Amino acid sequence: MSPEHKQPLQSSLRVQELIYGLRISQVMTNKVFAVSRNCTMRDVQTIMKNNSITGVPVVDNKRVVGIVSMNDLMNALEQGAMEECVIRWMVGEVQTLAEDMPLSFAISAFGKFSFRQFPVVNKKNELVGILTFRNINMALIRELSRQLREMEQKNEQPPEPDSLVLAKVYQLHRYDFENGGKASAEMKKFLKERGIPPKVVRRVAIASYELEINLVAHSIGGMLGFDINEERVKISSHDRGPGIKDTAVAMTEGYSTANEWIRSQGFGAGMGLPNVKRVSDEFAIESAVGMGTMVQAIINLKTEGSNENK
Amino acid sequence: MKISDIQDLEVFTCVQGEYSNIELTGGYTSDLLSDVMGNADEGSVLITIQAHKNTIAVCSLAGVAAIIICNDRAVPDEMLDAAANENIAIFQTAENQFKTSALIAQHIGHCPAR
């Protein structure tokens, strides 16, 4: 059940975690070429050719009602139907992404569906952008160069050995209970050695351990990131699915989807997420079925204004 | 009550003896690890049938100092090894969680800190 997993380089995990945390709106192309229902396939062809793009959404009053891909265009061309309306050739049921979703959800969507691009919509369901894998690659490159610059700066001023500043990312695998808990133990040790009060350390350990176990027990795998400075510990958990249908229900104490095997490991009491929320000063969860879940928990290290008595 | 005092009670057998012999602050009885994680006190003894390596991880993070495994449940070697590394004492007993809790509560009740 728990094969040996090789931990990738910390720097690569860190970049991955950073881009996972970006919002789709920060990465997508804002300038979208779209057509209305009564445009012809010829119109689409012209747009694609002039702008070197491979997919054009069809909109009706800013709502996405379909998408025409290169494939649809080829089919119309073959049938000599280039003057026909797009509605006859477009794919009608379009998978869209919400602009405020974390980028990790989009990466799952690219893995799950074979589409090359996803129209991005806002809260009102209006088309606001388009996301292609190229956008993700660009974001990755941007993040990599930023990291590189940071590393270069750090090399100039080596950090003090007892510094509280730390950024570390752990990768967790499904059902790998052997390694679930490792990150929490390391973080607990790190904070304890730097004189953080035991009560605060315990809260970090609880939040981190529950998130680790969630990744191992419920997700198909994911990553847990720690971003620590003098003020606070920020824990972020990202996974690639399966996603939670109703996060409000998942936050109810006692609610669990754990199977017998997970229960036999002593987990699945339905207290994990409520425990994380209880010990955190700030807590946020986002999830989309089939795409993933992101949880962020912040614990303040300065006792003033922190979630005491937890 | 010190951890070593558990051993002096007839019904308990010490199966992992590498621990720092602190004064117990209290006890917690549960088989759900998230429950233990969220509610057990630092320096307390956990009464459970959950004889598993994960129990040690949770106890270590929560600061639980000793574990009593009830109903004569077998303690796997990997749990013993993990406990030795974390300096958490493990005791075994044929009694169930209810009787064990009652017995331990009586003794912790006599502890001068209470």
Coordinates of C-alpha atoms in Angstrom, one line a residue:
Chain A
M1 CA 0.0 0.0 0.0
S2 CA 2.9 2.4 0.6
P3 CA 5.5 2.1 -2.1
E4 CA 8.7 4.0 -1.8
H5 CA 8.1 7.5 -3.1
K6 CA 11.1 9.6 -4.1
Q7 CA 10.7 13.2 -2.9
P8 CA 11.4 15.5 -5.8
L9 CA 13.7 18.5 -5.4
Q10 CA 12.4 21.0 -2.9
S11 CA 12.8 23.9 -5.4
S12 CA 10.7 22.2 -8.0
L13 CA 8.0 21.4 -5.5
R14 CA 8.0 25.0 -4.3
V15 CA 7.5 26.4 -7.8
Q16 CA 4.7 23.9 -8.4
E17 CA 3.0 24.9 -5.1
L18 CA 3.3 28.6 -6.0
I19 CA 1.7 28.2 -9.4
Y20 CA -1.0 26.0 -7.9
G21 CA -1.9 28.8 -5.6
L22 CA -2.3 31.4 -8.4
R23 CA -5.9 32.3 -9.5
I24 CA -6.9 31.4 -13.0
S25 CA -7.6 35.1 -13.6
Q26 CA -4.0 35.9 -13.0
V27 CA -2.8 33.5 -15.7
M28 CA -5.5 33.5 -18.4
T29 CA -5.6 35.5 -21.6
N30 CA -7.9 38.4 -21.0
K31 CA -8.3 39.3 -24.6
V32 CA -10.8 36.7 -26.0
F33 CA -11.9 36.3 -29.5
A34 CA -15.5 35.1 -29.5
V35 CA -18.2 34.9 -32.0
S36 CA -22.0 35.2 -31.7
R37 CA -24.5 32.4 -32.7
N38 CA -25.2 33.7 -36.1
C39 CA -21.6 34.1 -37.3
T40 CA -20.4 31.7 -39.9
M41 CA -17.7 29.1 -39.9
R42 CA -15.9 31.3 -42.3
D43 CA -15.8 34.1 -39.7
V44 CA -14.3 31.6 -37.2
Q45 CA -11.7 30.6 -39.7
T46 CA -10.7 34.2 -40.3
I47 CA -10.4 34.9 -36.6
M48 CA -8.3 31.7 -36.0
K49 CA -6.0 32.5 -38.9
N50 CA -5.5 36.2 -38.1
N51 CA -4.8 35.6 -34.4
S52 CA -3.2 32.1 -34.6
I53 CA -5.6 30.5 -32.1
T54 CA -7.1 27.1 -32.1
G55 CA -10.5 27.6 -30.4
V56 CA -13.2 30.3 -30.5
P57 CA -16.0 30.4 -27.9
V58 CA -19.5 31.2 -29.1
V59 CA -21.3 33.6 -26.9
D60 CA -24.9 34.8 -26.5
N61 CA -25.1 38.0 -24.4
K62 CA -21.7 37.3 -22.9
R63 CA -22.7 33.7 -21.8
V64 CA -20.7 30.9 -23.4
V65 CA -23.0 28.7 -25.4
G66 CA -20.5 26.7 -27.3
I67 CA -16.9 26.5 -28.6
V68 CA -15.6 26.0 -32.1
S69 CA -12.3 24.1 -32.3
M70 CA -9.9 23.5 -35.2
N71 CA -11.5 20.1 -35.4
D72 CA -15.0 21.5 -35.9
L73 CA -13.6 23.8 -38.6
M74 CA -12.0 20.9 -40.5
N75 CA -15.3 19.0 -40.4
A76 CA -17.2 22.0 -41.8
L77 CA -14.5 22.5 -44.4
E78 CA -14.8 18.9 -45.5
Q79 CA -18.5 19.2 -45.9
G80 CA -18.2 22.5 -47.8
A81 CA -20.3 24.2 -45.1
M82 CA -18.1 27.2 -44.3
E83 CA -21.0 29.6 -44.8
E84 CA -23.2 27.8 -42.3
C85 CA -23.9 29.2 -38.8
V86 CA -21.5 28.2 -36.0
I87 CA -24.3 26.7 -34.0
R88 CA -24.5 23.8 -36.4
W89 CA -20.8 22.9 -36.0
M90 CA -19.8 24.1 -32.5
V91 CA -19.6 21.8 -29.5
G92 CA -22.5 22.8 -27.3
E93 CA -21.7 21.6 -23.9
V94 CA -18.7 23.5 -22.9
Q95 CA -16.6 22.9 -19.8
T96 CA -15.8 26.4 -18.4
L97 CA -13.6 27.4 -15.5
A98 CA -14.3 30.1 -13.0
E99 CA -11.9 33.0 -12.9
D100 CA -11.4 32.8 -9.1
M101 CA -10.5 29.1 -9.0
P102 CA -7.0 28.1 -8.1
L103 CA -4.8 27.2 -11.0
S104 CA -4.4 23.7 -9.6
F105 CA -8.1 23.0 -10.5
A106 CA -7.4 24.0 -14.1
I107 CA -4.4 21.8 -14.3
S108 CA -6.6 18.9 -13.2
A109 CA -9.2 19.9 -15.8
F110 CA -6.6 19.7 -18.5
G111 CA -5.7 16.2 -17.3
K112 CA -9.3 15.1 -17.1
F113 CA -10.7 16.5 -20.4
S114 CA -9.0 16.4 -23.7
F115 CA -9.7 20.1 -24.5
R116 CA -6.9 22.4 -25.5
Q117 CA -8.5 25.5 -24.0
F118 CA -11.1 26.4 -21.5
P119 CA -13.3 29.5 -21.6
V120 CA -13.1 31.3 -18.3
V121 CA -16.2 32.9 -16.8
N122 CA -16.9 35.3 -13.9
K123 CA -19.4 34.9 -11.1
K124 CA -22.2 36.1 -13.4
N125 CA -21.2 33.4 -15.8
E126 CA -19.9 35.9 -18.4
L127 CA -16.9 35.1 -20.6
V128 CA -13.9 37.0 -19.3
G129 CA -10.9 35.0 -20.6
I130 CA -9.5 31.9 -22.1
L131 CA -7.0 29.5 -20.6
T132 CA -4.6 27.4 -22.6
F133 CA -1.7 25.2 -21.6
R134 CA 0.5 28.0 -23.0
N135 CA -0.8 30.3 -20.3
I136 CA 0.2 27.8 -17.6
N137 CA 3.6 27.3 -19.1
M138 CA 4.1 31.1 -19.2
A139 CA 3.1 31.3 -15.5
L140 CA 5.5 28.5 -14.7
I141 CA 8.4 30.3 -16.4
R142 CA 7.5 33.6 -14.7
E143 CA 7.5 31.9 -11.3
L144 CA 10.7 30.1 -12.0
S145 CA 12.6 33.3 -12.9
R146 CA 11.1 35.0 -9.8
Q147 CA 12.3 32.1 -7.7
L148 CA 15.7 32.2 -9.3
R149 CA 16.0 35.9 -8.5
E150 CA 15.0 35.3 -4.9
M151 CA 17.6 32.5 -4.6
E152 CA 20.3 34.7 -6.0
Q153 CA 19.4 37.4 -3.5
K154 CA 19.4 34.9 -0.7
N155 CA 22.9 33.6 -1.6
E156 CA 24.2 37.1 -1.1
Q157 CA 22.8 37.2 2.4
P158 CA 22.8 33.7 4.0
P159 CA 19.9 33.3 6.5
E160 CA 20.7 33.1 10.2
P161 CA 20.6 29.6 11.5
D162 CA 17.8 30.2 14.0
S163 CA 15.7 32.3 11.5
L164 CA 12.0 31.7 11.7
V165 CA 11.6 32.2 7.9
L166 CA 11.0 29.0 6.1
A167 CA 9.3 27.8 2.9
K168 CA 8.9 24.1 2.4
V169 CA 6.7 21.9 0.4
Y170 CA 5.9 18.2 0.9
Q171 CA 4.4 15.8 -1.6
L172 CA 1.9 13.3 -0.3
H173 CA 0.6 10.2 -2.0
R174 CA -2.7 8.4 -1.7
Y175 CA -2.9 5.8 1.1
D176 CA 0.7 6.4 2.1
F177 CA -0.1 6.6 5.8
E178 CA 3.6 5.7 6.5
N179 CA 4.7 9.2 5.5
G180 CA 1.5 11.1 6.6
G181 CA 2.7 12.9 9.7
K182 CA 6.3 13.5 8.6
A183 CA 5.7 17.1 7.6
S184 CA 3.9 17.9 10.8
A185 CA 6.6 16.3 12.9
E186 CA 9.3 18.3 11.1
M187 CA 7.4 21.6 11.4
K188 CA 6.7 21.0 15.1
K189 CA 10.4 20.4 15.7
F190 CA 11.3 23.5 13.7
L191 CA 9.0 25.8 15.6
K192 CA 9.8 24.3 19.0
E193 CA 13.5 24.8 18.5
R194 CA 12.8 28.5 17.8
G195 CA 11.1 29.0 21.1
I196 CA 7.5 29.3 19.8
P197 CA 5.1 28.6 22.8
P198 CA 4.0 24.9 23.0
K199 CA 0.3 25.8 22.7
V200 CA 0.9 27.6 19.4
V201 CA 3.2 24.8 18.1
R202 CA 0.4 22.3 19.0
R203 CA -2.1 24.2 16.9
V204 CA 0.2 24.2 13.9
A205 CA 0.8 20.5 14.4
I206 CA -2.9 19.7 14.6
A207 CA -3.8 21.7 11.5
S208 CA -0.9 20.3 9.5
Y209 CA -1.4 16.7 10.6
E210 CA -5.1 16.7 9.7
L211 CA -4.3 18.2 6.3
E212 CA -1.6 15.6 5.7
I213 CA -4.0 12.8 6.6
N214 CA -6.7 14.3 4.4
L215 CA -4.3 14.3 1.5
V216 CA -3.3 10.7 2.2
A217 CA -6.8 9.3 3.0
H218 CA -9.1 11.2 0.7
S219 CA -7.2 12.8 -2.3
I220 CA -5.5 11.1 -5.2
G221 CA -2.4 12.9 -4.0
G222 CA -1.3 16.4 -3.5
M223 CA 1.1 18.8 -1.8
L224 CA 1.3 20.5 1.5
G225 CA 3.2 23.8 1.7
F226 CA 4.5 25.7 4.7
D227 CA 5.3 29.4 4.5
I228 CA 6.6 30.6 7.8
N229 CA 7.7 34.1 8.9
E230 CA 8.0 36.0 12.2
E231 CA 4.3 36.7 12.2
R232 CA 2.5 33.5 11.2
V233 CA 2.6 30.0 9.8
K234 CA 0.7 29.6 6.5
I235 CA -0.2 26.1 5.6
S236 CA -1.6 25.4 2.1
S237 CA -2.9 22.1 0.9
H238 CA -3.5 21.4 -2.8
D239 CA -4.7 18.2 -4.3
R240 CA -5.7 17.0 -7.8
G241 CA -9.0 15.5 -6.9
P242 CA -11.6 14.0 -6.5
G243 CA -12.9 17.3 -5.0
I244 CA -15.7 17.9 -2.5
K245 CA -19.3 18.4 -3.6
D246 CA -20.4 20.5 -0.7
T247 CA -17.6 22.1 1.4
A248 CA -20.1 23.2 4.0
V249 CA -21.2 19.6 4.6
A250 CA -17.6 18.5 4.7
M251 CA -16.9 21.1 7.5
T252 CA -19.6 19.5 9.7
E253 CA -18.2 17.6 12.6
G254 CA -18.9 13.9 12.2
Y255 CA -19.4 13.9 8.5
S256 CA -17.0 11.6 6.7
T257 CA -16.7 9.7 3.4
A258 CA -13.9 7.5 4.7
N259 CA -14.0 3.8 3.8
E260 CA -13.5 0.9 6.1
W261 CA -9.8 0.7 5.5
I262 CA -9.2 4.3 6.3
R263 CA -11.3 3.8 9.5
S264 CA -9.1 0.8 10.4
Q265 CA -6.2 3.2 10.4
G266 CA -7.9 5.2 13.1
F267 CA -9.1 8.0 10.8
G268 CA -12.4 9.0 9.2
A269 CA -14.1 10.3 12.3
G270 CA -15.2 13.4 10.4
M271 CA -13.2 15.7 12.6
G272 CA -10.3 16.5 10.4
L273 CA -11.4 19.7 8.6
P274 CA -13.4 21.0 11.7
N275 CA -10.2 20.5 13.8
V276 CA -8.1 22.5 11.3
K277 CA -10.6 25.3 11.3
R278 CA -10.8 25.3 15.1
V279 CA -7.1 25.8 15.6
S280 CA -6.6 28.3 12.8
D281 CA -6.7 32.1 12.9
E282 CA -7.7 32.2 9.3
F283 CA -9.2 29.3 7.3
A284 CA -10.3 28.9 3.7
I285 CA -11.4 26.0 1.7
E286 CA -12.2 25.7 -2.0
S287 CA -13.2 22.7 -4.0
A288 CA -14.5 21.6 -7.3
V289 CA -15.6 18.1 -8.1
G290 CA -13.2 16.4 -10.5
M291 CA -10.6 19.2 -10.2
G292 CA -9.3 19.3 -6.6
T293 CA -9.4 20.9 -3.2
M294 CA -7.4 23.8 -1.8
V295 CA -7.2 24.5 1.9
Q296 CA -5.4 27.4 3.5
A297 CA -4.9 27.7 7.2
I298 CA -3.0 30.5 8.9
I299 CA -1.9 30.4 12.5
N300 CA -0.5 33.6 14.0
L301 CA 2.7 33.2 16.0
K302 CA 2.4 36.5 18.0
T303 CA -0.1 35.6 20.8
E304 CA -1.7 39.0 20.5
G305 CA -4.8 38.7 18.4
S306 CA -4.4 35.0 17.8
N307 CA -7.0 32.3 18.2
E308 CA -6.4 31.6 22.0
N309 CA -7.8 28.8 24.0
K310 CA -7.9 26.5 21.1
Chain B
M1 CA 0.5 9.8 39.3
K2 CA 3.8 9.2 37.4
I3 CA 4.0 7.1 34.3
S4 CA 5.9 4.5 36.2
D5 CA 3.1 4.2 38.7
I6 CA 0.9 2.6 36.0
Q7 CA 3.3 -0.3 35.9
D8 CA 2.8 -0.9 39.6
L9 CA -0.9 -1.5 39.1
E10 CA -1.4 -5.3 38.6
V11 CA -3.5 -5.2 35.4
F12 CA -1.0 -3.3 33.3
T13 CA 2.1 -4.6 31.6
C14 CA 4.7 -2.3 30.3
V15 CA 5.6 -3.2 26.7
Q16 CA 7.6 -0.1 25.8
G17 CA 9.7 1.2 28.6
E18 CA 11.8 4.0 27.0
Y19 CA 10.1 7.1 28.3
S20 CA 10.7 10.1 30.5
N21 CA 8.9 9.5 33.7
I22 CA 6.8 12.6 34.0
E23 CA 3.8 13.3 36.3
L24 CA 0.6 12.7 34.3
T25 CA -1.6 15.7 33.8
G26 CA -4.7 13.7 32.9
G27 CA -6.1 11.1 30.7
Y28 CA -8.1 10.7 27.5
T29 CA -10.1 7.8 26.3
S30 CA -10.8 7.5 22.5
D31 CA -10.2 5.3 19.5
L32 CA -10.6 8.1 17.0
L33 CA -7.2 9.7 16.2
S34 CA -8.6 13.1 15.1
D35 CA -10.5 13.2 18.4
V36 CA -7.3 12.5 20.3
M37 CA -5.4 15.0 18.2
G38 CA -7.9 17.7 19.0
N39 CA -8.7 17.0 22.6
A40 CA -6.1 15.1 24.5
D41 CA -4.0 17.2 26.8
E42 CA -0.2 17.6 26.8
G43 CA 1.4 15.2 29.2
S44 CA -1.7 12.9 29.5
V45 CA -2.2 9.2 29.1
L46 CA -4.3 7.8 26.2
I47 CA -6.6 4.9 26.8
T48 CA -7.4 3.2 23.5
I49 CA -7.7 0.0 21.5
Q50 CA -6.1 1.7 18.5
A51 CA -2.8 -0.2 18.4
H52 CA -1.3 1.3 15.4
K53 CA 1.8 3.3 14.4
N54 CA -0.4 6.2 13.5
T55 CA -1.4 6.4 17.1
I56 CA 2.2 7.2 18.0
A57 CA 2.3 10.0 15.4
V58 CA -0.8 11.6 16.8
C59 CA 0.3 11.2 20.4
S60 CA 3.7 12.7 19.6
L61 CA 2.1 15.7 18.0
A62 CA -0.5 16.2 20.7
G63 CA 2.1 15.6 23.4
V64 CA 0.5 12.5 24.9
A65 CA 3.1 10.9 27.2
A66 CA 1.8 7.4 27.6
I67 CA -0.6 4.9 26.0
I68 CA -2.6 2.1 27.5
I69 CA -3.8 -0.5 24.9
C70 CA -6.9 -2.2 26.2
N71 CA -8.6 -5.6 25.6
D72 CA -5.2 -7.3 25.1
R73 CA -4.9 -6.0 21.6
A74 CA -1.6 -6.9 20.0
V75 CA 0.9 -4.1 19.7
P76 CA 2.7 -4.3 16.3
D77 CA 6.5 -4.0 16.4
E78 CA 6.5 -0.9 14.2
M79 CA 4.3 0.8 16.8
L80 CA 6.8 -0.1 19.6
D81 CA 9.7 1.2 17.5
A82 CA 8.0 4.5 16.8
A83 CA 7.1 4.9 20.4
A84 CA 10.6 4.2 21.6
N85 CA 11.8 6.9 19.2
E86 CA 9.3 9.4 20.5
N87 CA 9.8 8.4 24.2
I88 CA 6.2 7.4 24.6
A89 CA 5.4 4.6 27.1
I90 CA 3.1 1.8 26.1
F91 CA 1.2 -0.5 28.5
Q92 CA -1.1 -3.4 27.7
T93 CA -4.1 -4.7 29.6
A94 CA -6.9 -7.2 29.3
E95 CA -9.3 -4.7 30.8
N96 CA -11.6 -2.7 28.5
Q97 CA -11.4 1.1 28.1
F98 CA -14.2 1.8 30.7
K99 CA -12.5 -0.1 33.5
T100 CA -9.1 1.2 32.6
S101 CA -10.3 4.8 32.6
A102 CA -12.0 4.3 35.9
L103 CA -8.9 2.8 37.5
I104 CA -6.5 5.4 36.1
A105 CA -8.9 8.3 37.0
Q106 CA -8.8 7.1 40.6
H107 CA -5.1 7.3 40.7
I108 CA -4.7 10.5 38.8
G109 CA -7.3 11.9 41.3
H110 CA -4.8 11.3 44.1
C111 CA -2.1 13.3 42.3
P112 CA -1.2 16.3 44.4
A113 CA -1.6 18.7 41.4
R114 CA -5.3 18.1 41.4

